[in-house]
GROMACS .gro file of C-alpha atoms in nm:
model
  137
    1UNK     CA    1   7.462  -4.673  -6.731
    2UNK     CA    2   7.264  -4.978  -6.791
    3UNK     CA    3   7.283  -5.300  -6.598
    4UNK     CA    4   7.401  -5.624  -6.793
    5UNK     CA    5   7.249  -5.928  -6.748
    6UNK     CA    6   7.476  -6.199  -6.747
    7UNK     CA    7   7.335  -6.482  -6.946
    8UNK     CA    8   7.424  -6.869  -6.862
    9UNK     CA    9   7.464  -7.075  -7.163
   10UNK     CA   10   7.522  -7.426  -7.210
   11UNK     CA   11   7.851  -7.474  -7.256
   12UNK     CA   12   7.914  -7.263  -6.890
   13UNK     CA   13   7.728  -7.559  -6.760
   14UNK     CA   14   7.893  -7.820  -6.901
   15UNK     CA   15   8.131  -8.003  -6.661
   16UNK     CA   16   8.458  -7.855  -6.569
   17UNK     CA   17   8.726  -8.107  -6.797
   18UNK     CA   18   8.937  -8.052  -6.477
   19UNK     CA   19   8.675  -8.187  -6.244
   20UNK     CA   20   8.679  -8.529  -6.476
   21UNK     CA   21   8.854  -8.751  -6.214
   22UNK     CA   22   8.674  -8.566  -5.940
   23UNK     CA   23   8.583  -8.843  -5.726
   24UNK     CA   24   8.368  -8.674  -5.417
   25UNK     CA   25   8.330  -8.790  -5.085
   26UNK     CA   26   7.996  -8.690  -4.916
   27UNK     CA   27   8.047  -8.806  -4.578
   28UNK     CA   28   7.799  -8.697  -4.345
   29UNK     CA   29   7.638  -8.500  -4.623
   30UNK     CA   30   7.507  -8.819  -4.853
   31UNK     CA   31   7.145  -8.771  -4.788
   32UNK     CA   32   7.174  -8.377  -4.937
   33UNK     CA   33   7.393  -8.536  -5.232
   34UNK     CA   34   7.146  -8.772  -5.309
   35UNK     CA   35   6.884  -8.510  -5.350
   36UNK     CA   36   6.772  -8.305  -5.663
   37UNK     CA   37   6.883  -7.991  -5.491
   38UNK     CA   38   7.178  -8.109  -5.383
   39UNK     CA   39   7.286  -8.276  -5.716
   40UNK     CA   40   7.183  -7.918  -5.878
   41UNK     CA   41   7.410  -7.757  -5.641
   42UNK     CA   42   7.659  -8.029  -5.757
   43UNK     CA   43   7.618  -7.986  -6.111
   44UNK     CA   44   7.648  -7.595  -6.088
   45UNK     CA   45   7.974  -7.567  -5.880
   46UNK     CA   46   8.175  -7.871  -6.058
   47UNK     CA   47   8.077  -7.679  -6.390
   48UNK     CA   48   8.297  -7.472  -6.635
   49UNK     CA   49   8.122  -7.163  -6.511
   50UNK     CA   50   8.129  -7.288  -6.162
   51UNK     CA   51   8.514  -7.398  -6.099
   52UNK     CA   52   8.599  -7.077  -6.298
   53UNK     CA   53   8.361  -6.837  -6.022
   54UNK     CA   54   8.575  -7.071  -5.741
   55UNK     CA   55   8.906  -6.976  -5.894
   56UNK     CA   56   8.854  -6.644  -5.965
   57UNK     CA   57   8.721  -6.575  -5.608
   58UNK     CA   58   9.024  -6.737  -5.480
   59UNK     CA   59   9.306  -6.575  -5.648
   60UNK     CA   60   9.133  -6.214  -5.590
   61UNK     CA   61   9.010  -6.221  -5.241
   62UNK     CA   62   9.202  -6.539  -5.030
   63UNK     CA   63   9.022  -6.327  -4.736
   64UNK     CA   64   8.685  -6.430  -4.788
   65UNK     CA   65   8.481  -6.731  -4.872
   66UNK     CA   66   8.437  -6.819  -5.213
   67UNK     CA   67   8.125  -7.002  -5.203
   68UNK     CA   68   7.955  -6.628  -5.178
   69UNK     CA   69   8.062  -6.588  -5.542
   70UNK     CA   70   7.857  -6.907  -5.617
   71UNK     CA   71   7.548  -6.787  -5.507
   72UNK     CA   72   7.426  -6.573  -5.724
   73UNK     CA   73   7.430  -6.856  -6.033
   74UNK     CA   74   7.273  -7.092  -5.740
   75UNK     CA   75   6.973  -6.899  -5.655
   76UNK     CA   76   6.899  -6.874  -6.010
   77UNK     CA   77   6.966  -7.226  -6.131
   78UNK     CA   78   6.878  -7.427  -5.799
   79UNK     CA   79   6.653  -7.163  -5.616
   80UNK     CA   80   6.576  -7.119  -5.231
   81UNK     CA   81   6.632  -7.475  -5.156
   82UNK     CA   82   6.972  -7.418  -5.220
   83UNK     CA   83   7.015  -7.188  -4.894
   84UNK     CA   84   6.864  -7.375  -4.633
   85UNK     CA   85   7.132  -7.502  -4.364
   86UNK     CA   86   7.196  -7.884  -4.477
   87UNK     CA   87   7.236  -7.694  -4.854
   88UNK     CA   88   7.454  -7.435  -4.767
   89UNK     CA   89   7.667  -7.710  -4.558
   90UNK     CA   90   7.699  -7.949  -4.810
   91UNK     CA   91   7.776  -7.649  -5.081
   92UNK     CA   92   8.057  -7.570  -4.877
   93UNK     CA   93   8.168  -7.893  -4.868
   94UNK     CA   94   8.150  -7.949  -5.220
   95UNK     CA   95   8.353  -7.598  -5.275
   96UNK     CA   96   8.618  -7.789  -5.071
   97UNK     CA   97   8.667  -8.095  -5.283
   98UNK     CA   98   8.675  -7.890  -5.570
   99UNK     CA   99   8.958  -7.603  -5.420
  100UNK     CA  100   9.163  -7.914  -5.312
  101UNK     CA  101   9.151  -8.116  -5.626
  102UNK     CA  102   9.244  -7.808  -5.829
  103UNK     CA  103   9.576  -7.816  -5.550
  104UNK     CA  104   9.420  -7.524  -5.288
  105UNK     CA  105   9.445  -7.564  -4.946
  106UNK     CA  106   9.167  -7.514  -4.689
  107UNK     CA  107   9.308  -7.230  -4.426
  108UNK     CA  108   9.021  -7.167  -4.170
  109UNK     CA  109   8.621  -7.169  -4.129
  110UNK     CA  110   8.359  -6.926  -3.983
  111UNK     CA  111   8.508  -6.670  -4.163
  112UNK     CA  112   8.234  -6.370  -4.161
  113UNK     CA  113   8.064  -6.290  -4.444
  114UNK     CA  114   8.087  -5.912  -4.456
  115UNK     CA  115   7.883  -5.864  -4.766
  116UNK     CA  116   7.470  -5.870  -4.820
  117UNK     CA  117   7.395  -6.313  -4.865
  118UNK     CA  118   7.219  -6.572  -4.700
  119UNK     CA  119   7.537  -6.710  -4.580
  120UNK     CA  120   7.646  -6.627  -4.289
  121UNK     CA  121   8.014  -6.744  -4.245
  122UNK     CA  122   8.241  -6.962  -4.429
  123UNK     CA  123   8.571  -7.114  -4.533
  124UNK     CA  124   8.885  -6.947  -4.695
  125UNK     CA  125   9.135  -7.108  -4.925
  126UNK     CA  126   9.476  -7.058  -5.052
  127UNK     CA  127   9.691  -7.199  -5.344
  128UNK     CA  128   9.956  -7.230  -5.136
  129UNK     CA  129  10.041  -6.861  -5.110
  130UNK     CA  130  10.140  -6.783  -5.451
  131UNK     CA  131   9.989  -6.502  -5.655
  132UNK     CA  132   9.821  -6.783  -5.850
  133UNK     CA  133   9.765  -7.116  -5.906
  134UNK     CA  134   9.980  -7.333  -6.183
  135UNK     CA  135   9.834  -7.330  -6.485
  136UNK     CA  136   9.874  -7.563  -6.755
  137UNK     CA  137   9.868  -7.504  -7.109
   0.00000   0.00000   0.00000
């Protein structure tokens, strides 16, 4: 069998209409928001492609952290400077805001990545224990 690439488009990375009234909060992380990587990082995870990658990582594995699923589409778009410690920090922090605006709830951090990534640990959501989250039509 052949391996498919997955190609992104533009409309993927156009911004999530859900994330419209996004308003984030960087906190302690404003100097890494201000930055190019950062605001790639930004970009990427607030996009279509992006909150649907959060989502779907949420509803199927509630276990593990959902920024993994990102990182593929990071490393591609945004590159190593997307992994070092400040970046992955502030990703996770953006994958926050995002789980919590879409109504998810935070549950723990340091959960263990068990899979091959250059993150080590990270945090697990939940939309509030129901199979899935509402969804509108």
């Amino acid at each position: 069998m052949s391996k498919k690439t997955y190609t992104i488009d533009a409309v993927s990375l156009q911004s999530d209409p859900d994330m419209s009234d996004l308003f984030f909060h960087p906190g302690s992380h404003t100097a890494a928001h201000e930055s190019e990587t950062g605001q790639a990082i930004h970009n990427f995870l607030t996009s279509r492609l992006g909150v649907a990658v959060l989502l779907g990582s949420v509803v199927a594995a509630p276990s593990r952290p959902p920024v993994i699923a990102t990182e593929p589409f990071v490393a591609k778009l945004v590159g190593d400077a997307a992994f070092t410690d400040e970046m992955k920090k502030y990703a996770g922090r953006v994958v926050r805001q995002i789980i919590e605006h879409l109504g998810g709830q935070w549950v723990r951090r340091g959960v263990k990545v068990t899979v091959p990534s250059r993150y080590g640990s990270g945090s697990i959501y939940t939309f509030g224990g129901k199979l899935a989250l509402e969804v509108a039509t």
